[in-house]
Amino acid sequence: MNTSEVKEHIQNLVEKFERDKHHYLSKDYIEAQVRQDFIDPFFETLDWDISNEKKLSPFEREVLVEKGETTGRPDYNFRLNGISKFFVEAKAPSESLDTVKHILQAKSYAWNTKEVFIVVLTDFEELKLFDASLPPDKRNPLQGIIIDLKYTDYLNNIEKLLLLSKEAVAQGSLDRLLLKDASSKRQRIPVDKKFLQDMSLWREELAKDVYRHNSSISVRTLNEVVQRLLDRIVFIRIAEDRNIIKPRTLFEITELWKAEGKRRPIQYHLNNLFREINADLNGDIFKPHACEQYEVDSHRLANIIEELYFPNSPYLFDIIGVELLGSIYERYLGNTIRVTPGGRVKVEEKPEVRKAGGVYYTPQYIVKYIVENTVGKLITGKTPKQIEKLRLLDPACGSGSFLLGAFQYLIDYHIQYYREHPKEAETHPLFPDLIRDAEDNYRLSIIKKGRILKNNIFGVDIDPQAVEITMMSLYLKELEGERSLPQKQGLLPILSNNIKCGNSLIGYDIFDQGKLFPDEERERINPFDWNSKSVGFGEIMAKGGFDCVIGNPPYVRQEMLEAFKEYFQQKYNVFHGMADLYSYFIERGVSLLKPGGIFSYIVANKWMRTNYGEPLRYWMKQKRIEEIIDFGDLPVFQGATTYPCIIRIRNDSPRSIFKVTQVKTLDFDNLESYVQTNSYSVKQTSLSAKGWSLANERIQQLLSKLQAVGIPLGDYVKGKIYRGVLTGFNKAFVIDRETRNRLIAEDPKSVELIKPFLIGRDIKRYQPHQSNKYLIFTRRGVNIKMYPAIERHLKQFKEKLMPKPKDWQGDDWKGRKPGSYQWYEIQDAIDYYAEFEKPKIMYLVFQVKPAFTFDSAGTYANNAVWIMPKDDKYLLGILNSMLGWLLISNFCTQIQNGYQLIFEYLGKLPIRTINFDDLKERAMHDRLVGLVERMLELNRKKQALPASSEREAVESEIAVADERIDELVYELYGITEKEREIIEG
């Protein structure tokens, strides 16, 4: 409809309401009637297919409409392409929409999804539209209101109403509606972040209280007691909201405790409830545990319970998915309870998490892809009976995201199989394997889901809390869709034989090395014996191993684990002194596969190029790689600077080729479709252990040719690639021109210690910009007292300077460590700095296009700049050429739409050497040097000219010289016309 037609239809509805408004506002006119008479026609006018006249499937229909009494779900869910866009909550016109309960209810529906940000509350007489990305707050219920109209205002606000039309929503109208003011941005806390904050607060409160009452408790037991209590409370609340347990069961316990006059501890009632639930559901979470024995303040427990109920709580646990809970718990596991020597209880980040930069939950689309291409490949065409024998493992399961994904995939497969083969569905007296509800939705019985868990799902984690959370998540997934379960049936399987606690990388043989480990260290190592039939997975390993290993292992650098270096060196082929822990997890994961089994991890992609990845690359070349998906520098993990790739390996003989996808954007609907469209084949034999570029076959062949022609840049410059000076916040080092002139005027000798200085942005291709900055710098053996003006200037900053880094190692920082922070230690700076005085090539450590220049003025630079102290304009021409950029883009790591040119990567670039005894080669060398010198001169000239025709003429000559340099570099490397097309493409 066009705007005038929409206005006409809305006017008819408004007039209809006005004519009989006394009836419509009476209590006899119920919600179901206003939906049928007004709300449905209102949104149909905005082109939404409310009644599904297009006969779309439940997964595709535009509007999901709840019928009758709804609990935990909005009345209307408006969708495009199966993706929810906004919710509408309807009320009878006799009810005030300003009621806090109604507003919080409507906003909670959207906020708890973390996906829908707009919600409408309407009874047609009124319409309120909210930005529901702001947490519902009973103290300020109207917070986030965007549109607030009476029916009498509709016709004068048609443009606002049209923002909810299907056409406008498809064009992004809802995103534009979200509040942009500073206050809203500050208060916009997603449900997972808010629940994590609350959980962390409750954890700390409980920990302090348990320790106050039980000061002799060990830290490990304290962590376990607090964790188990919180897990049970959260589990019960989720089960209540999903009608698995009677609603408000926990809340009624607080009411009972108060009604009794608080005579007995609330734990008495809680423990009785825990035993009842254990009898009903079984499982591991409610088995007898120390949390039932340690004293906890009843008021504290009651407050936490009450904070989980409306209106104190904004959470709707039947809307918050198990996967979202997993992402919350993953971050929650990054902290631990610690007791200081003084007896203070703290919750703080684990050291390994702090050093790794935090905990980052694997996005669901990654889990989905890995599961589909491992579990999916293994079970396709198999019967449920055959699937019972499959064993799926995550050896670093964390909160269980990959195991949840695998479990859900198996559930979906079984449902589809039984629908297609109904006679094969086994029956149970109470629970047939496949259950069909009144709305034609299918689900597996809880008994069948339990069997899948026991038969197929296995995990290990070094953290006992992670093991518990994984179990809880799997139980919640098993209970999804269940209602009013029978009592005393013990419906949940025991998972302690499936999900185990231990160190996947280290076995008990670590204690055979002769090194003594104190008890605390032994506890921290927490070894795991894979072949043990009692505490490991001996029976599975005796039958050949696991069918599938998937996951996202921890990223922790080896130098953080010095105590285990000798063990890793003895036990792992991929050992390197600087290797990341995920390297060992890759080798361990593949070693646990049975013949034909499939392995797939998401890990950081640095192993493909770094020196520490060389043993891993060599080892992997001997395996059957099936696929690598490289995400380059894309932010797959929100807020992290770790850039990942997906690896898939089959335990079989190597093949000549494997599939590669270099992902260039995260703006896709489906990773599987993106991979199918953008993948290509790479020959496994073309990969060098020195570094993998994963380029397509044509580029791989070209790179192999270039490597055969030249020698590594690191060898060419004899390892002399150095980083600039790290000045940090030290204002004493860097001075401006005015200060330089003043110091020299006070003491002419000062000029000896004052050096021209550049920062990263001053470095341009063939043209370092002249900087107004200077660096005060001395070398070993220089007595600063001989330079009184400089000494006086530096002394005034002494108290403000940063302390010397704790890991300062004197001269041992070539190419990586910057130098001292404190002025009086500059005298001890290494002679390496003398390299800055020499003619040199200077370049940015991070580049989005070639940016190499030449300096002969003894210029120093900051640590964004690296140097090669070599008077070599021939090399400069190669690095700035189009061929040089092809090499950089294939040998260096991509980051932030550019490339990181550190020695580890850049040093591998093949540089064509010259045989100066060969007159033709010498002539080509001299021609290239002459062109580069002309290019440097032209760029100096350009810098000195204002915008003018003369400057344009210089720029034209620069462009011609650039082309001639490219042509000469092609000739040097023997590039054919077809290869040139690849480079320039």
PDB file of C-alpha atoms in Angstrom, residues 520-655:
ATOM      1  CA  GLU A 520      49.595 -27.275  45.279  1.00  0.00           C
ATOM      2  CA  GLU A 521      51.471 -27.569  41.987  1.00  0.00           C
ATOM      3  CA  ARG A 522      50.250 -31.128  41.456  1.00  0.00           C
ATOM      4  CA  GLU A 523      46.712 -29.901  41.964  1.00  0.00           C
ATOM      5  CA  ARG A 524      47.265 -27.129  39.438  1.00  0.00           C
ATOM      6  CA  ILE A 525      48.739 -29.523  36.847  1.00  0.00           C
ATOM      7  CA  ASN A 526      45.755 -31.877  37.315  1.00  0.00           C
ATOM      8  CA  PRO A 527      47.079 -34.631  34.978  1.00  0.00           C
ATOM      9  CA  PHE A 528      44.743 -36.819  32.951  1.00  0.00           C
ATOM     10  CA  ASP A 529      45.297 -40.387  31.743  1.00  0.00           C
ATOM     11  CA  TRP A 530      43.400 -40.902  28.495  1.00  0.00           C
ATOM     12  CA  ASN A 531      43.978 -44.656  28.537  1.00  0.00           C
ATOM     13  CA  SER A 532      42.804 -45.268  32.104  1.00  0.00           C
ATOM     14  CA  LYS A 533      39.565 -47.250  32.189  1.00  0.00           C
ATOM     15  CA  SER A 534      38.633 -45.891  35.602  1.00  0.00           C
ATOM     16  CA  VAL A 535      39.429 -42.168  35.390  1.00  0.00           C
ATOM     17  CA  GLY A 536      40.075 -41.655  31.682  1.00  0.00           C
ATOM     18  CA  PHE A 537      38.516 -42.977  28.479  1.00  0.00           C
ATOM     19  CA  GLY A 538      40.379 -46.270  28.372  1.00  0.00           C
ATOM     20  CA  GLU A 539      37.574 -48.285  26.805  1.00  0.00           C
ATOM     21  CA  ILE A 540      37.136 -45.791  23.983  1.00  0.00           C
ATOM     22  CA  MET A 541      40.883 -45.577  23.368  1.00  0.00           C
ATOM     23  CA  ALA A 542      41.162 -49.387  23.394  1.00  0.00           C
ATOM     24  CA  LYS A 543      38.662 -49.454  20.508  1.00  0.00           C
ATOM     25  CA  GLY A 544      40.766 -47.053  18.454  1.00  0.00           C
ATOM     26  CA  GLY A 545      39.806 -43.666  19.854  1.00  0.00           C
ATOM     27  CA  PHE A 546      37.169 -41.026  19.179  1.00  0.00           C
ATOM     28  CA  ASP A 547      35.268 -40.561  15.935  1.00  0.00           C
ATOM     29  CA  CYS A 548      35.320 -36.791  16.191  1.00  0.00           C
ATOM     30  CA  VAL A 549      37.333 -34.159  18.098  1.00  0.00           C
ATOM     31  CA  ILE A 550      36.142 -30.541  17.984  1.00  0.00           C
ATOM     32  CA  GLY A 551      36.628 -27.365  19.974  1.00  0.00           C
ATOM     33  CA  ASN A 552      38.332 -24.055  20.637  1.00  0.00           C
ATOM     34  CA  PRO A 553      41.418 -24.727  22.791  1.00  0.00           C
ATOM     35  CA  PRO A 554      42.972 -22.095  25.065  1.00  0.00           C
ATOM     36  CA  TYR A 555      45.492 -19.662  23.600  1.00  0.00           C
ATOM     37  CA  VAL A 556      48.381 -19.408  26.078  1.00  0.00           C
ATOM     38  CA  ARG A 557      51.999 -18.804  25.080  1.00  0.00           C
ATOM     39  CA  GLN A 558      54.481 -21.522  26.010  1.00  0.00           C
ATOM     40  CA  GLU A 559      56.773 -19.125  27.900  1.00  0.00           C
ATOM     41  CA  MET A 560      54.016 -18.851  30.514  1.00  0.00           C
ATOM     42  CA  LEU A 561      54.406 -22.585  31.157  1.00  0.00           C
ATOM     43  CA  GLU A 562      58.164 -22.862  31.712  1.00  0.00           C
ATOM     44  CA  ALA A 563      57.748 -25.706  34.218  1.00  0.00           C
ATOM     45  CA  PHE A 564      56.329 -27.969  31.493  1.00  0.00           C
ATOM     46  CA  LYS A 565      58.685 -27.088  28.651  1.00  0.00           C
ATOM     47  CA  GLU A 566      60.781 -30.227  29.098  1.00  0.00           C
ATOM     48  CA  TYR A 567      57.658 -32.405  29.191  1.00  0.00           C
ATOM     49  CA  PHE A 568      56.220 -30.877  26.015  1.00  0.00           C
ATOM     50  CA  GLN A 569      59.568 -31.243  24.274  1.00  0.00           C
ATOM     51  CA  GLN A 570      59.627 -34.971  25.051  1.00  0.00           C
ATOM     52  CA  LYS A 571      55.971 -35.707  24.289  1.00  0.00           C
ATOM     53  CA  TYR A 572      54.983 -33.511  21.339  1.00  0.00           C
ATOM     54  CA  ASN A 573      56.260 -33.354  17.767  1.00  0.00           C
ATOM     55  CA  VAL A 574      55.020 -29.765  17.431  1.00  0.00           C
ATOM     56  CA  PHE A 575      57.173 -28.493  20.310  1.00  0.00           C
ATOM     57  CA  HIS A 576      58.780 -25.077  20.026  1.00  0.00           C
ATOM     58  CA  GLY A 577      60.047 -23.029  22.963  1.00  0.00           C
ATOM     59  CA  MET A 578      57.708 -20.157  22.078  1.00  0.00           C
ATOM     60  CA  ALA A 579      54.745 -22.207  20.838  1.00  0.00           C
ATOM     61  CA  ASP A 580      51.199 -21.400  21.826  1.00  0.00           C
ATOM     62  CA  LEU A 581      49.325 -24.007  23.853  1.00  0.00           C
ATOM     63  CA  TYR A 582      46.872 -24.584  21.017  1.00  0.00           C
ATOM     64  CA  SER A 583      49.699 -26.197  18.992  1.00  0.00           C
ATOM     65  CA  TYR A 584      49.814 -29.045  21.509  1.00  0.00           C
ATOM     66  CA  PHE A 585      46.022 -29.274  21.599  1.00  0.00           C
ATOM     67  CA  ILE A 586      46.010 -29.774  17.833  1.00  0.00           C
ATOM     68  CA  GLU A 587      48.474 -32.657  18.039  1.00  0.00           C
ATOM     69  CA  ARG A 588      46.686 -34.151  21.050  1.00  0.00           C
ATOM     70  CA  GLY A 589      43.283 -33.872  19.384  1.00  0.00           C
ATOM     71  CA  VAL A 590      44.371 -35.636  16.207  1.00  0.00           C
ATOM     72  CA  SER A 591      46.153 -38.351  18.240  1.00  0.00           C
ATOM     73  CA  LEU A 592      42.852 -39.207  19.960  1.00  0.00           C
ATOM     74  CA  LEU A 593      41.080 -40.004  16.675  1.00  0.00           C
ATOM     75  CA  LYS A 594      40.355 -43.483  15.479  1.00  0.00           C
ATOM     76  CA  PRO A 595      41.246 -44.240  11.823  1.00  0.00           C
ATOM     77  CA  GLY A 596      38.962 -42.198   9.590  1.00  0.00           C
ATOM     78  CA  GLY A 597      37.960 -39.884  12.438  1.00  0.00           C
ATOM     79  CA  ILE A 598      37.580 -36.118  11.927  1.00  0.00           C
ATOM     80  CA  PHE A 599      39.245 -33.308  13.865  1.00  0.00           C
ATOM     81  CA  SER A 600      38.290 -29.615  13.657  1.00  0.00           C
ATOM     82  CA  TYR A 601      39.363 -26.663  15.810  1.00  0.00           C
ATOM     83  CA  ILE A 602      39.168 -22.926  15.612  1.00  0.00           C
ATOM     84  CA  VAL A 603      42.583 -21.544  16.622  1.00  0.00           C
ATOM     85  CA  ALA A 604      44.673 -18.425  16.102  1.00  0.00           C
ATOM     86  CA  ASN A 605      46.040 -18.236  12.541  1.00  0.00           C
ATOM     87  CA  LYS A 606      49.544 -17.093  13.507  1.00  0.00           C
ATOM     88  CA  TRP A 607      50.912 -20.653  13.350  1.00  0.00           C
ATOM     89  CA  MET A 608      50.824 -20.426   9.552  1.00  0.00           C
ATOM     90  CA  ARG A 609      53.608 -17.814   9.449  1.00  0.00           C
ATOM     91  CA  THR A 610      55.396 -17.528  12.801  1.00  0.00           C
ATOM     92  CA  ASN A 611      58.674 -19.234  13.638  1.00  0.00           C
ATOM     93  CA  TYR A 612      57.054 -21.095  16.542  1.00  0.00           C
ATOM     94  CA  GLY A 613      54.562 -22.579  14.089  1.00  0.00           C
ATOM     95  CA  GLU A 614      57.248 -24.272  11.962  1.00  0.00           C
ATOM     96  CA  PRO A 615      57.187 -27.639  13.820  1.00  0.00           C
ATOM     97  CA  LEU A 616      53.368 -27.585  13.667  1.00  0.00           C
ATOM     98  CA  ARG A 617      53.412 -26.847   9.934  1.00  0.00           C
ATOM     99  CA  TYR A 618      55.879 -29.657   9.313  1.00  0.00           C
ATOM    100  CA  TRP A 619      53.801 -32.085  11.410  1.00  0.00           C
ATOM    101  CA  MET A 620      50.567 -31.029   9.741  1.00  0.00           C
ATOM    102  CA  LYS A 621      51.958 -31.588   6.255  1.00  0.00           C
ATOM    103  CA  GLN A 622      52.187 -35.285   7.128  1.00  0.00           C
ATOM    104  CA  LYS A 623      48.449 -35.378   7.931  1.00  0.00           C
ATOM    105  CA  ARG A 624      45.371 -35.398   5.737  1.00  0.00           C
ATOM    106  CA  ILE A 625      44.307 -31.784   5.852  1.00  0.00           C
ATOM    107  CA  GLU A 626      40.752 -31.442   4.545  1.00  0.00           C
ATOM    108  CA  GLU A 627      40.119 -27.742   5.011  1.00  0.00           C
ATOM    109  CA  ILE A 628      41.501 -24.477   6.353  1.00  0.00           C
ATOM    110  CA  ILE A 629      39.306 -21.399   6.648  1.00  0.00           C
ATOM    111  CA  ASP A 630      41.397 -18.305   7.361  1.00  0.00           C
ATOM    112  CA  PHE A 631      39.570 -15.272   8.753  1.00  0.00           C
ATOM    113  CA  GLY A 632      42.592 -13.017   8.277  1.00  0.00           C
ATOM    114  CA  ASP A 633      42.258  -9.997  10.531  1.00  0.00           C
ATOM    115  CA  LEU A 634      38.475 -10.141  10.898  1.00  0.00           C
ATOM    116  CA  PRO A 635      37.130  -9.702  14.467  1.00  0.00           C
ATOM    117  CA  VAL A 636      35.567 -13.148  14.860  1.00  0.00           C
ATOM    118  CA  PHE A 637      35.967 -12.955  18.643  1.00  0.00           C
ATOM    119  CA  GLN A 638      34.287  -9.733  19.711  1.00  0.00           C
ATOM    120  CA  GLY A 639      36.699  -7.434  21.525  1.00  0.00           C
ATOM    121  CA  ALA A 640      39.732  -9.664  20.913  1.00  0.00           C
ATOM    122  CA  THR A 641      42.824  -9.097  18.802  1.00  0.00           C
ATOM    123  CA  THR A 642      43.263 -12.813  18.208  1.00  0.00           C
ATOM    124  CA  TYR A 643      42.565 -13.620  14.578  1.00  0.00           C
ATOM    125  CA  PRO A 644      41.508 -17.214  13.967  1.00  0.00           C
ATOM    126  CA  CYS A 645      41.250 -19.942  11.396  1.00  0.00           C
ATOM    127  CA  ILE A 646      39.324 -23.206  11.261  1.00  0.00           C
ATOM    128  CA  ILE A 647      41.332 -26.385  10.648  1.00  0.00           C
ATOM    129  CA  ARG A 648      39.830 -29.733   9.691  1.00  0.00           C
ATOM    130  CA  ILE A 649      41.974 -32.894   9.565  1.00  0.00           C
ATOM    131  CA  ARG A 650      40.965 -36.496   8.932  1.00  0.00           C
ATOM    132  CA  ASN A 651      42.929 -39.353  10.483  1.00  0.00           C
ATOM    133  CA  ASP A 652      43.843 -40.899   7.168  1.00  0.00           C
ATOM    134  CA  SER A 653      46.600 -40.882   4.565  1.00  0.00           C
ATOM    135  CA  PRO A 654      47.479 -37.395   3.243  1.00  0.00           C
ATOM    136  CA  ARG A 655      45.916 -36.241  -0.013  1.00  0.00           C
TER     137      ARG A 655
END
